[in-house]
C-alpha positions as CSV (number, residue, x, y, z in Angstrom):
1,X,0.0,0.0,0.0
2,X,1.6,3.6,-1.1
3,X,0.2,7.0,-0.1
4,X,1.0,10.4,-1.6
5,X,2.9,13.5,0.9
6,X,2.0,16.8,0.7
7,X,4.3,17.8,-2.4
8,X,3.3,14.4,-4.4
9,X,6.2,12.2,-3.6
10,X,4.9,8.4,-3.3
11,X,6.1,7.1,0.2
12,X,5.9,3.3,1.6
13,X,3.0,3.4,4.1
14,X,3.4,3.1,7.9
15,X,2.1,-0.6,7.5
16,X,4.7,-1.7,5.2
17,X,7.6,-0.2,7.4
18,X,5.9,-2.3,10.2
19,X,7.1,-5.7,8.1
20,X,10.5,-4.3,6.8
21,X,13.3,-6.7,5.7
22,X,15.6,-5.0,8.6
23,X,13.1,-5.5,11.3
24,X,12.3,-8.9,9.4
25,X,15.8,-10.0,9.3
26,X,16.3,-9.2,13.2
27,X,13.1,-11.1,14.1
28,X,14.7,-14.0,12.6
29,X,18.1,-13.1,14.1
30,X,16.5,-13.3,17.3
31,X,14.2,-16.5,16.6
32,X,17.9,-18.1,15.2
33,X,19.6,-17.3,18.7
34,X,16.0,-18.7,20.7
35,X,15.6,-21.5,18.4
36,X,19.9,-22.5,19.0
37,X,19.9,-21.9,22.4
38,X,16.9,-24.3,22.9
39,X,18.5,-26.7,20.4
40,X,21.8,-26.3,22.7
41,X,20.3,-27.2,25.9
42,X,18.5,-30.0,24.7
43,X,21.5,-31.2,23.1
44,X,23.4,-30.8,26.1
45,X,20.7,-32.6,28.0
46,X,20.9,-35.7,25.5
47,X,24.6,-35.4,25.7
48,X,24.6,-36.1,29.0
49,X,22.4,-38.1,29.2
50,X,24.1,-40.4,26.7
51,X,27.2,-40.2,28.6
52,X,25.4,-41.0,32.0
53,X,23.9,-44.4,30.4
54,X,27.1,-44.8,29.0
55,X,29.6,-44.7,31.9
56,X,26.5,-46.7,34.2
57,X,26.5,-49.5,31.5
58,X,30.6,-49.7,31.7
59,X,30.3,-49.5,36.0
60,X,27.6,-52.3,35.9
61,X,28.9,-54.5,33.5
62,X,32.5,-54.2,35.1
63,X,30.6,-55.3,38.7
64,X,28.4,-57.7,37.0
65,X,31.4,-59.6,35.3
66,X,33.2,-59.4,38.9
67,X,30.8,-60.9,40.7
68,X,29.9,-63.8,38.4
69,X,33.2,-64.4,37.7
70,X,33.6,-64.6,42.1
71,X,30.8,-66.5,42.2
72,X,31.9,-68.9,39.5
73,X,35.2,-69.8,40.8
74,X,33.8,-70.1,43.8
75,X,30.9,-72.6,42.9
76,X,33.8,-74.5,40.8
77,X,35.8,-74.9,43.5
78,X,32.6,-76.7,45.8
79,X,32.4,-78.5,42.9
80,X,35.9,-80.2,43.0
81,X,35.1,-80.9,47.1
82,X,31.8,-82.1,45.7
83,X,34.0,-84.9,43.8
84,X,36.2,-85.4,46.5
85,X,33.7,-86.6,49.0
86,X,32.0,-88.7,45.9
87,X,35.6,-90.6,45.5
88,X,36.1,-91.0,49.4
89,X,36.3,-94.9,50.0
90,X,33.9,-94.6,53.2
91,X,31.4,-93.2,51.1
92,X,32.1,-95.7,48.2
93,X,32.2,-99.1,50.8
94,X,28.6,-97.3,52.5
95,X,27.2,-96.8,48.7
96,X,27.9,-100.3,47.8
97,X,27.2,-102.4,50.9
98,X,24.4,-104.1,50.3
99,X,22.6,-103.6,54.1
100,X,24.2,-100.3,55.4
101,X,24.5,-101.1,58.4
102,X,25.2,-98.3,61.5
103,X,29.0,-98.6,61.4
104,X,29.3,-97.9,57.6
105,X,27.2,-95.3,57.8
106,X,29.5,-93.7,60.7
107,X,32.4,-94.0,58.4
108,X,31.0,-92.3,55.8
109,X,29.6,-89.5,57.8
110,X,33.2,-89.4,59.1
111,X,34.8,-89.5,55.8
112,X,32.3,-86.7,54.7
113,X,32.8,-84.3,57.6
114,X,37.0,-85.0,57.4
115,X,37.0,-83.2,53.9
116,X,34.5,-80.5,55.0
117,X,36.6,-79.5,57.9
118,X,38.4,-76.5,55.9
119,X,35.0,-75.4,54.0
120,X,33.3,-72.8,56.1
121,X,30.3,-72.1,53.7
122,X,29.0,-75.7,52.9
123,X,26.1,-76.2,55.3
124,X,25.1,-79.5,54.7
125,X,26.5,-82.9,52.8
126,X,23.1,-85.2,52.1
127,X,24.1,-89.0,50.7
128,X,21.1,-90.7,49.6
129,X,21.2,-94.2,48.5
130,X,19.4,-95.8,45.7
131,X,17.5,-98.2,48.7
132,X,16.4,-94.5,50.5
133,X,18.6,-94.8,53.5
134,X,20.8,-91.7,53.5
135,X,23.4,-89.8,55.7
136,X,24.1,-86.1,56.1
137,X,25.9,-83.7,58.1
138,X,25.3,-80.2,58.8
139,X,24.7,-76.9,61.6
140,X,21.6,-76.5,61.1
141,X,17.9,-78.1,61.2
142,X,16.3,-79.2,58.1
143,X,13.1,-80.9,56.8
144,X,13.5,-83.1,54.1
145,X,10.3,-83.6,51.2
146,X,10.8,-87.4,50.6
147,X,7.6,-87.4,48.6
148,X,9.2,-85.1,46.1
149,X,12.1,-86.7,45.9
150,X,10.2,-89.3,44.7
151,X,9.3,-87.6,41.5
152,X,11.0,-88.3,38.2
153,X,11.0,-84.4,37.7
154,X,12.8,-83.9,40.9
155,X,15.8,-86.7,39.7
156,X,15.3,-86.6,36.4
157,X,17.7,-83.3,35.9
158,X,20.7,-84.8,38.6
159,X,20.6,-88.2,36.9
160,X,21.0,-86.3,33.3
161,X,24.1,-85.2,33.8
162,X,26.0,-88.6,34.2
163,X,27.7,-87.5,37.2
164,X,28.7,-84.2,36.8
165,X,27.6,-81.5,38.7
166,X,24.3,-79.8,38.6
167,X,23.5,-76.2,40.5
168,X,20.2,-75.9,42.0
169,X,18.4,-74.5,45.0
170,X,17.3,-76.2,48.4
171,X,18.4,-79.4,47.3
172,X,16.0,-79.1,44.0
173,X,13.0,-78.1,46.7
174,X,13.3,-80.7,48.4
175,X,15.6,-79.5,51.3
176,X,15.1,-76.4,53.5
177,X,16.2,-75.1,56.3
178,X,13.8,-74.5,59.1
179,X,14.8,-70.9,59.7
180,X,13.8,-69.9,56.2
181,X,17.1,-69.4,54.7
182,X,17.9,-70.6,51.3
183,X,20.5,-72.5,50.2
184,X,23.1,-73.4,47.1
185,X,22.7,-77.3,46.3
186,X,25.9,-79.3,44.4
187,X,23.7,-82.3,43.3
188,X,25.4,-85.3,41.4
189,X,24.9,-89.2,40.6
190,X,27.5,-90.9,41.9
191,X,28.3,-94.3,40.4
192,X,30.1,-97.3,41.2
193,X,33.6,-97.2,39.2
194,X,33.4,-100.7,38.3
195,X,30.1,-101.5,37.3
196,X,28.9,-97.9,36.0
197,X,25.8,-98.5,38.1
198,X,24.1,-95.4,39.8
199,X,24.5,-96.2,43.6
200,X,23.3,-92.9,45.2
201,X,22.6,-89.0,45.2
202,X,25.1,-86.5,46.6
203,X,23.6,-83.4,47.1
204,X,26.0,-80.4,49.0
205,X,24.1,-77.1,50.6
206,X,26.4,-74.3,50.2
207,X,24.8,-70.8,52.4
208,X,24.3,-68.1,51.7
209,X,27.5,-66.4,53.2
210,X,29.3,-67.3,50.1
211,X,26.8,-64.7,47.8
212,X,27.5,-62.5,51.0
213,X,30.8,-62.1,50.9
214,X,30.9,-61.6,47.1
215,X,28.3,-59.0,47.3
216,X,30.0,-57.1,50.5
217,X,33.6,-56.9,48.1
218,X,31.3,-54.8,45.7
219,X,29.1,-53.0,48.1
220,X,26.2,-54.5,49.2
221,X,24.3,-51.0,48.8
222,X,24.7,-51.2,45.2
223,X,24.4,-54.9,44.4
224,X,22.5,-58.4,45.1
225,X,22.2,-61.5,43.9
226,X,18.3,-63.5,43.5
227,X,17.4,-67.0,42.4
228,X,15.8,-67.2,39.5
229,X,13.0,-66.9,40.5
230,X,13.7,-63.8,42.2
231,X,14.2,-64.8,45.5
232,X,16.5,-62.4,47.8
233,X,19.8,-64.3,48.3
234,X,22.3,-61.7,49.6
235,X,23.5,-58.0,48.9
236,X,20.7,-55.4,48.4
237,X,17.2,-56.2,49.5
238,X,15.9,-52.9,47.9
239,X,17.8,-54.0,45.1
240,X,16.4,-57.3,44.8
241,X,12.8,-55.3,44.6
242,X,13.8,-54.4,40.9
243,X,14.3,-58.0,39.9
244,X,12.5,-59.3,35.9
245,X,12.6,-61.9,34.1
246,X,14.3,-60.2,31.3
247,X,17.6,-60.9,33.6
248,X,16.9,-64.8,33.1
249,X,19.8,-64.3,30.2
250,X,23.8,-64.8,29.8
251,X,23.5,-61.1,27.7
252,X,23.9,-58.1,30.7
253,X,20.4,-56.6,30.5
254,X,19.9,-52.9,31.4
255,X,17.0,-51.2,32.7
256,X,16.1,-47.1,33.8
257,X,14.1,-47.4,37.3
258,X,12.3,-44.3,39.2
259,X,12.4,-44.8,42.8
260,X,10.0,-42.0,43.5
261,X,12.1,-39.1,41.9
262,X,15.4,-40.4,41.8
263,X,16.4,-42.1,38.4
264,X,19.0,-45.7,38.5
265,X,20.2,-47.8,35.6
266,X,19.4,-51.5,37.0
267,X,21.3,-54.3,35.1
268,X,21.5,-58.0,35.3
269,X,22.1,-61.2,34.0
270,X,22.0,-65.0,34.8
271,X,24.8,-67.2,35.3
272,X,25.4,-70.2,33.2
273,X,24.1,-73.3,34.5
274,X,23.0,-71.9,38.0
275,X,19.8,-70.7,39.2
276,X,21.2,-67.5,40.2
277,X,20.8,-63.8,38.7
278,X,23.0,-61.3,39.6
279,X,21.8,-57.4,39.7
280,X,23.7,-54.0,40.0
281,X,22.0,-50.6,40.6
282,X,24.7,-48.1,38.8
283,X,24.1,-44.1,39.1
284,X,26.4,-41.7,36.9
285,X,28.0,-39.3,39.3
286,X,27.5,-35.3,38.2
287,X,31.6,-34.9,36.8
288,X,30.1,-37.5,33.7
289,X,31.2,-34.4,31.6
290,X,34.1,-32.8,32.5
291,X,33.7,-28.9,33.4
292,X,36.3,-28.3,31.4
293,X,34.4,-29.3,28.4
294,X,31.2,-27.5,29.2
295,X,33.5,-24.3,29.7
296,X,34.7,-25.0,26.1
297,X,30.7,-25.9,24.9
298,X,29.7,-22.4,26.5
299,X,32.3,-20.3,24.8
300,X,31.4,-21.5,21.6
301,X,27.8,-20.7,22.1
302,X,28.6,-17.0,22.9
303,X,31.1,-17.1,20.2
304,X,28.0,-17.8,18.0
305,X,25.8,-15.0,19.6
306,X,28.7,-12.8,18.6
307,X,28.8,-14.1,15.5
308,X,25.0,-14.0,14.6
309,X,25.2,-10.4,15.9
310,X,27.9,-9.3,13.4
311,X,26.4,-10.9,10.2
312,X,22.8,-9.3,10.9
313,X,24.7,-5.9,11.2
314,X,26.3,-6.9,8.0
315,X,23.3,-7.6,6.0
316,X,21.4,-4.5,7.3
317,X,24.8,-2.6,5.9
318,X,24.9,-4.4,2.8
319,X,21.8,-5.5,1.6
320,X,18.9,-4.4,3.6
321,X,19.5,-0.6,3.6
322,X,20.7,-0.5,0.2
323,X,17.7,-2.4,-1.0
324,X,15.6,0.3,1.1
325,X,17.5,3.0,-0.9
326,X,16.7,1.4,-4.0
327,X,13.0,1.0,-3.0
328,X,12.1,4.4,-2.5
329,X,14.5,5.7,-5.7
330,X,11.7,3.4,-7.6
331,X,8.6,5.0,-6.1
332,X,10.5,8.5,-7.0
333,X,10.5,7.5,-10.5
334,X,7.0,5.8,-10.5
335,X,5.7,9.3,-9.4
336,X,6.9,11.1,-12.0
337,X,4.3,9.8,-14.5
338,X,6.9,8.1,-17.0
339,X,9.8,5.5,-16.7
340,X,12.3,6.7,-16.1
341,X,16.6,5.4,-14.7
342,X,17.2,5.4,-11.4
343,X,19.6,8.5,-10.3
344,X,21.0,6.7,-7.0
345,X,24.5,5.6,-5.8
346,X,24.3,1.8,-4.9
347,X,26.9,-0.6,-3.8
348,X,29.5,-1.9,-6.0
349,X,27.6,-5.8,-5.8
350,X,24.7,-7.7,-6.9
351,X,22.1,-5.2,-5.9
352,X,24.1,-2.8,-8.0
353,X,23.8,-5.2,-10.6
354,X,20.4,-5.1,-10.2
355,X,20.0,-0.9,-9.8
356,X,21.9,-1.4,-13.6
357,X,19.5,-4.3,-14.8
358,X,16.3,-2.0,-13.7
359,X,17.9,0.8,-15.9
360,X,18.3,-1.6,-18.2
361,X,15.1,-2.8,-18.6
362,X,13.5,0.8,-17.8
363,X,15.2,1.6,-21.7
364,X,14.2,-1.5,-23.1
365,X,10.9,-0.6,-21.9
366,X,10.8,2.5,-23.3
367,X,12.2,1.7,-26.4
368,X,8.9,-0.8,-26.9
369,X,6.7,1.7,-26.1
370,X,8.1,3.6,-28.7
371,X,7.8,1.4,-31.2
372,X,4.3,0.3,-30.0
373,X,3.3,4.0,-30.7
374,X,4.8,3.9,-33.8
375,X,3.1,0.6,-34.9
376,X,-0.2,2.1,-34.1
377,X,0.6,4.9,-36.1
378,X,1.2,2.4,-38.8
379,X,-2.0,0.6,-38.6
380,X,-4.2,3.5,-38.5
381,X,-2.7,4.4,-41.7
382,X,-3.4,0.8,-43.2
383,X,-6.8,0.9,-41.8
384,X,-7.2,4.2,-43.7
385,X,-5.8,2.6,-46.7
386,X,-8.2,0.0,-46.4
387,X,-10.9,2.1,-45.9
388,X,-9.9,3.8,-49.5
389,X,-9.7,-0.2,-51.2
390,X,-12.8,-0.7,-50.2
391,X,-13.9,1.9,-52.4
392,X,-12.1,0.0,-56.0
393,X,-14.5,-2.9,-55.7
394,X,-17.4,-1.0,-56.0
395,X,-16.2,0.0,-59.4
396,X,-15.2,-3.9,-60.3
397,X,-18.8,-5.0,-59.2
398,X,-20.7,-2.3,-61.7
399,X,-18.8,-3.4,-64.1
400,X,-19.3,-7.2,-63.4
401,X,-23.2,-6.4,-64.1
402,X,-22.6,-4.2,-67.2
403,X,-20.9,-7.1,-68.5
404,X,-23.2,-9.5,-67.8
405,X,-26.7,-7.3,-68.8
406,X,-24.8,-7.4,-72.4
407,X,-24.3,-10.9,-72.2
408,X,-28.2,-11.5,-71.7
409,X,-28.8,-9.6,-74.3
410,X,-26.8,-11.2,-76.6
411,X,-28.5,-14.5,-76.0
412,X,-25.3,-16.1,-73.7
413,X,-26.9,-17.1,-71.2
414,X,-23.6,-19.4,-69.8
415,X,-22.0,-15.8,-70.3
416,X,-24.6,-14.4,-67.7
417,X,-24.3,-17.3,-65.6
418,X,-20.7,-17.3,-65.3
419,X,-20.3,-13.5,-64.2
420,X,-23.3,-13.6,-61.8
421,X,-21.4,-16.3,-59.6
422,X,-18.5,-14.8,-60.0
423,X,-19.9,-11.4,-58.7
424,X,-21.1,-13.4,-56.2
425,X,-17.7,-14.9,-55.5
426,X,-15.9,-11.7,-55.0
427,X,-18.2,-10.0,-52.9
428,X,-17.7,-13.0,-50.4
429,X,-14.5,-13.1,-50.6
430,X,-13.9,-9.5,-50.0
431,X,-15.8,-9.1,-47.2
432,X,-15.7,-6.0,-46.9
433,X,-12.5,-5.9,-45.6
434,X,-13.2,-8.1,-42.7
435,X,-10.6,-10.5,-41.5
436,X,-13.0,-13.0,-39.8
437,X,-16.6,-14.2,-41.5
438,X,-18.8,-16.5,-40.9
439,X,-18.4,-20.7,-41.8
440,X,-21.7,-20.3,-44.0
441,X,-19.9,-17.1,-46.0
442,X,-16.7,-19.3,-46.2
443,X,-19.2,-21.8,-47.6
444,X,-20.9,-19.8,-50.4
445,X,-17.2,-18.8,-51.3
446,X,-16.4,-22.6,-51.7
447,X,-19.5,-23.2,-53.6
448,X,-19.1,-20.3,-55.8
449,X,-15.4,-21.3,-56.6
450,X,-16.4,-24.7,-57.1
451,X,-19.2,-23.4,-60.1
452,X,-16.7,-21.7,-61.4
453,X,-14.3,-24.2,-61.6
454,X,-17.1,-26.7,-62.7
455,X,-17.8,-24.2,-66.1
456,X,-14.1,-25.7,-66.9
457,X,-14.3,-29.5,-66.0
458,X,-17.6,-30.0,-65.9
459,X,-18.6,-33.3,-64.9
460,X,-15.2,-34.5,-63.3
461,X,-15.8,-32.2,-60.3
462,X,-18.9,-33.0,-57.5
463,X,-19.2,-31.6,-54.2
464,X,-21.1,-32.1,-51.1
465,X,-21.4,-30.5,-47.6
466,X,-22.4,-31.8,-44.2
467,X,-22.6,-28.5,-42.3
468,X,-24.3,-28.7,-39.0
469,X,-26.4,-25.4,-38.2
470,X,-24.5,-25.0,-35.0
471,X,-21.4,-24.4,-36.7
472,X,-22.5,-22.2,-39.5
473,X,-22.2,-19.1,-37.2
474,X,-19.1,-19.9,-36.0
475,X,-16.0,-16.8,-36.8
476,X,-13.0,-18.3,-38.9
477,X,-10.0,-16.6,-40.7
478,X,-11.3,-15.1,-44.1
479,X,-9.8,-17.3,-47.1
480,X,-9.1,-21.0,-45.1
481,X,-11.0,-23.7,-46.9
482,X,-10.8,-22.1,-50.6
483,X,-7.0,-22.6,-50.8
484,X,-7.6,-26.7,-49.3
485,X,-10.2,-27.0,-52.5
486,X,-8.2,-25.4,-55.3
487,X,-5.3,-27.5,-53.8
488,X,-7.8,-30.7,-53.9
489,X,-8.3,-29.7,-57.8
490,X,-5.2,-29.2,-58.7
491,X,-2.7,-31.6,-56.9
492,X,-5.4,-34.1,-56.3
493,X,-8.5,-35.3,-58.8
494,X,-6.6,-33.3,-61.8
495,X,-3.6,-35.2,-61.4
496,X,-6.0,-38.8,-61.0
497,X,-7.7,-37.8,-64.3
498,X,-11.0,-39.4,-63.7
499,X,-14.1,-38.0,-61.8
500,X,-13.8,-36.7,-58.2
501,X,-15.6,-36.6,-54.9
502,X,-14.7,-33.1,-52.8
503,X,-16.7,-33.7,-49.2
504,X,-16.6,-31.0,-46.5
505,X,-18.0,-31.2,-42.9
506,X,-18.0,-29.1,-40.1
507,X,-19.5,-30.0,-36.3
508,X,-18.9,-28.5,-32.9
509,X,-17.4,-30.5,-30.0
510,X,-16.0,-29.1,-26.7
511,X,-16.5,-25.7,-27.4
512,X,-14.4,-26.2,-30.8
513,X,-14.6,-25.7,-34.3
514,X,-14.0,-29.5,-36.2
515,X,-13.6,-28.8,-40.0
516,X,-12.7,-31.8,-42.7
517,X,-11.9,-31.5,-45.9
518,X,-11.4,-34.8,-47.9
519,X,-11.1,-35.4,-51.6
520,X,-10.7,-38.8,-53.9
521,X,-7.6,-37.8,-55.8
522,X,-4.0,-39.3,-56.2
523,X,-3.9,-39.1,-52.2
524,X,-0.5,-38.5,-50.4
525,X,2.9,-40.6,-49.1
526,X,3.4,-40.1,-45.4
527,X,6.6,-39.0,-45.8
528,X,5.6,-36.1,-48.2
529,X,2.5,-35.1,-45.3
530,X,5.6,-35.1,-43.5
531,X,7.5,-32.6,-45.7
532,X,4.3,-30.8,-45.7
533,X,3.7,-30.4,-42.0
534,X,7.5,-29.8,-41.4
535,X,7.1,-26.6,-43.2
536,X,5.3,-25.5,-40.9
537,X,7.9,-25.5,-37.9
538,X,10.7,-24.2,-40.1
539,X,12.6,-26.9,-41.0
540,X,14.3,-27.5,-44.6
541,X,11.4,-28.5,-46.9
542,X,12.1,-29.6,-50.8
543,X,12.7,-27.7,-53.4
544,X,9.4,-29.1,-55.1
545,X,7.0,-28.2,-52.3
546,X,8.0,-24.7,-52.2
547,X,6.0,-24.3,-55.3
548,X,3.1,-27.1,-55.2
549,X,2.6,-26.8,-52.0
550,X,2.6,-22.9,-51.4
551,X,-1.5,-22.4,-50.4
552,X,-1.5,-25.3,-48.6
553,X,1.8,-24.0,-46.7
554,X,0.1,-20.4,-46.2
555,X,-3.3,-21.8,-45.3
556,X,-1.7,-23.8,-42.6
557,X,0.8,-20.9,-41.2
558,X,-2.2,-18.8,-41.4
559,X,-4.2,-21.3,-39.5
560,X,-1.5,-21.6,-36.8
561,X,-0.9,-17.6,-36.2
562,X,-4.8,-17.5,-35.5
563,X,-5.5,-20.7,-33.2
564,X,-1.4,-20.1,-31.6
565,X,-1.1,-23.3,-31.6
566,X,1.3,-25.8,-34.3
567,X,-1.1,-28.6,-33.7
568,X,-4.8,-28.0,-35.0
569,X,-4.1,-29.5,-38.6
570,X,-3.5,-32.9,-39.0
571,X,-3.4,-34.8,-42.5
572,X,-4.4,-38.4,-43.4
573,X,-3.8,-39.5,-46.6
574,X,-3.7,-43.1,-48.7
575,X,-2.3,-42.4,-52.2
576,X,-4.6,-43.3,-54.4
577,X,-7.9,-42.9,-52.7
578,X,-7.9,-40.1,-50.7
579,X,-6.4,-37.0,-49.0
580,X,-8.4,-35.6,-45.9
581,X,-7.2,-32.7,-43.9
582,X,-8.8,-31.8,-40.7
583,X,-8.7,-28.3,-38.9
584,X,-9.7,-27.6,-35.5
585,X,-10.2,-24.0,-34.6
586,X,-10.9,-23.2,-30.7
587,X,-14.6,-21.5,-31.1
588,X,-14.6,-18.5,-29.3
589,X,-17.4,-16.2,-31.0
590,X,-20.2,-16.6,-32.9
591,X,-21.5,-14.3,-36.1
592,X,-24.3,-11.9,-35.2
593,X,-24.6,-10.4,-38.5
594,X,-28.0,-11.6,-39.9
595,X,-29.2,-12.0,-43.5
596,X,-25.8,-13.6,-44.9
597,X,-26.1,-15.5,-47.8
């Protein structure tokens, strides 16, 4: 929106300054430094946070592999006294004796509690035979489940393993201890050397105080150890809280926990052939990332401000105020009335380049108007010049009736015939001047042409028309279908030299003009309707077409220019039947003269 000051001068309204490129440019400067310090800090945030997970996954899964690696060299080690009271001869003679009786069942329990003597953690040795009589040794009270021990499901996994050791809990649940605790059981099949017969069960109790220990080495704050089916064990009891089944794998599994509003990675795994999971709670401490790295993050976010700061003042320097400056030099000019350069110093750059190019275009501009001006001038004058033409035919049309009044009256009545149509014919085709007429008047200038031309060949020539009544108002360039007949004549049924058919039809469709002209002469070779249309788009056409072809040429450039458009005629053609050329013309108008012939 422009207004006008006092002394004419067109000025940039109040409203426009309000959205100026300067004030533009420092709103996004400012949404730029919002929009990057938001993006920093939650950068920064996920930076850190990244580096938190990551240093609490390396803490837990260095404790994790610790532990199990404790707790495996220490369950190896029961296993080996596990084997050593399996080979003790006691234990063999009371495993083999047929009737146990109470003396070899002494032996063995002394046998048993002579290579427990250094083991402080194994709270009971259990040696069951295959008849059910057994012998054990331990600190504490138990109760044992005999009926289970019955079940195949409660041997079946001991047995399996042919002797070697198998890791379970309470003895497979079939032993506990009647203060509640829970217990490690070393469970293997022990068989006779010689006969590779199964003679009993061994099943070791290790306590709890072995998990302890491990778990107090780590800090039992910050670690514990569950069954698998997350029974508490030792270390953390808060800890042991946090315990899934996701852990029952080898893989270290980490999981985020919320204790109310405090935030802990929790990670765990199983240990390989035990019933055992081991957990770690990890928190990352609050020096994850060094200080002296945020220092360095911080100084090259207000290096940026700085930076951001600089290049706005640069581009309100260099572009913003010197487009302004070029702005309001344009509204000088544009009040002035006429087009006129721009009188203004601008920068030595591209919005110099384009102060020059406006110039530039400012004299081309001017130059067309000139000659625009001129042009008129020159069609006036041709108008007038028609105007005066008009006035010749008058002359030609008297004399056309003279002519033809003395031909009556000489009895020549073809005579009289002849120069009534073609009176006829010219007063259609002129037109009085007009450069558009209606399909019917482009008719009656076929038909009259055609009677003409039928005084000459007489019977060799026929015509017929399929017009519909819709199209015969419809406005088409002066002179389009006469040229496409005398070409029909000449280059067509002439050439054939027998009698020919000349059809023309005309219909509307969509809103355009369809016009055909077909006739039964010699016809045409696609490659010369080819030649023909390739006129059209100036390329190289034969020397021989240059003359035979010339009104079909102009009618189709004239065609063209009117409908602006290459592709309204199209030509099929068999030689030796037929030649049909088709012309649509967009339909714009409609005549409104009435009383045309």
């Amino acid at each position: 929106m422009t207004g006008r000051k006092p002394d004419g001068k067109s000025v940039v309204s109040e409203g426009r300054n309000s959205k100026s490129l300067t004030n533009m440019m420092w709103l996004m400067t400012t949404a730029m430094l919002l929009l990057f310090c938001v993006t920093f800090t939650v950068s920064m945030m996920i930076i850190t946070a990244k580096a938190e997970r990551d240093y609490e996954i390396r803490e837990s899964e260095t404790v994790i592999a610790n532990m199990v690696g404790n707790i495996q060299a220490n369950i190896d080690n029961y296993k080996d006294i596990s084997r050593l009271i399996m080979l003790n001869s006691d234990v063999t003679r009371y495993l083999r004796a047929k009737n146990a009786d109470v003396r070899l069942a002494s032996n063995a329990h002394d046998g048993v509690v002579g290579v427990l003597n250094v083991c402080l953690s194994i709270d009971s040795v259990f040696i069951f035979r295959n008849d059910g009589e057994y012998i054990s040794t331990g600190k504490s009270l138990y109760t044992v489940d005999f009926e289970r021990m019955k079940m195949k499901e409660w041997s079946e996994p001991i047995e399996a393993a042919r002797g070697g050791a198998v890791i379970l809990m309470n003895g497979n649940d079939a032993i506990f201890k009647t203060d509640g605790s829970s217990m490690i059981t070393v469970a293997r099949a022990i068989y006779d050397i010689n006969s590779q017969k199964q003679t009993g069960i061994l099943l070791m109790n290790i306590t709890e105080n072995m998990l302890g220990r491990i778990t107090l080495a780590q800090g039992n704050d910050t670690v514990c150890v569950v069954s698998d089916s997350g029974e508490y064990l030792a270390g953390s009891q808060t800890l042991a809280a946090f315990y899934n089944p996701d852990y029952l794998t080898e893989n270290i599994v980490h999981m985020q926990m919320h204790d109310g509003n405090d935030r802990q990675m929790v990670s765990g795994r199983a240990l390989s052939g035990m019933p055992l999971v081991v957990m770690s709670e990890t928190n990352a401490s609050t020096d994850v990332v060094p200080s002296e790295t945020m220092y360095v993050i911080v100084f090259l976010l207000l290096t940026f401000f700085v930076a951001v700061m600089v290049y706005g003042g640069f581009i309100t320097r260099n572009v913003t105020r010197p487009v302004l400056n070029l702005a309001a030099a344009m509204e000088e000019t544009k009040s002035s009335g006429w087009l006129e350069k721009l009188d203004v110093n601008m920068p030595d750059n591209e919005i110099g380049m384009l102060a020059d190019s406006y110039n530039s275009m400012i004299e081309h501009l001017n130059e067309l108007f000139n000659r625009l001006i001129e042009n008129e001038k020159s069609v006036q004058k041709a108008e007038m010049r028609v105007l005066h033409e008009q006035i010749k035919p008058h002359f030609l049309y008297n004399s056309l009736e003279t002519i033809s009044f003395l031909a009556l009256d000489a009895g020549a009545e073809e005579v009289h015939s002849a120069l009534e149509i073609l009176g006829s014919f010219y007063r259609n085709f002129l037109s009085k001047g007009s450069r558009e007429i209606p399909l019917r008047r482009e008719i009656c200038i076929i038909q009259d042409y055609l009677a003409l031309q039928k005084l000459r060949y007489g019977d060799v020539l026929s015509d017929e028309y399929e017009i519909d009544d819709a199209a015969l108002d419809c406005m088409i360039p002066k002179l389009i279908l006469q040229p496409l007949v005398e070409n029909s004549i000449y280059h067509g049924i002439r050439l054939k030299g027998e009698p020919g058919l000349i059809s023309i039809r005309a219909h509307l469709a969509e809103n355009n003009l369809h016009i055909h002209v077909r006739d039964t002469g010699v016809g045409m070779s696609q490659e010369r309707i080819d030649e023909v249309l390739a006129v059209e788009r100036n390329e190289p056409q034969p020397d021989d077409l240059k003359l035979a072809g010339f009104g079909l040429k102009g009618t189709i450039d004239r065609i063209r220019y009117y409908c602006d458009n290459v592709d309204v005629v199209q030509i099929r053609s068999e030689p030796g039947e037929y030649t049909e050329i088709k012309i649509t013309i967009p339909q714009m108008q409609k005549n409104t003269e009435k009383g045309d012939r």
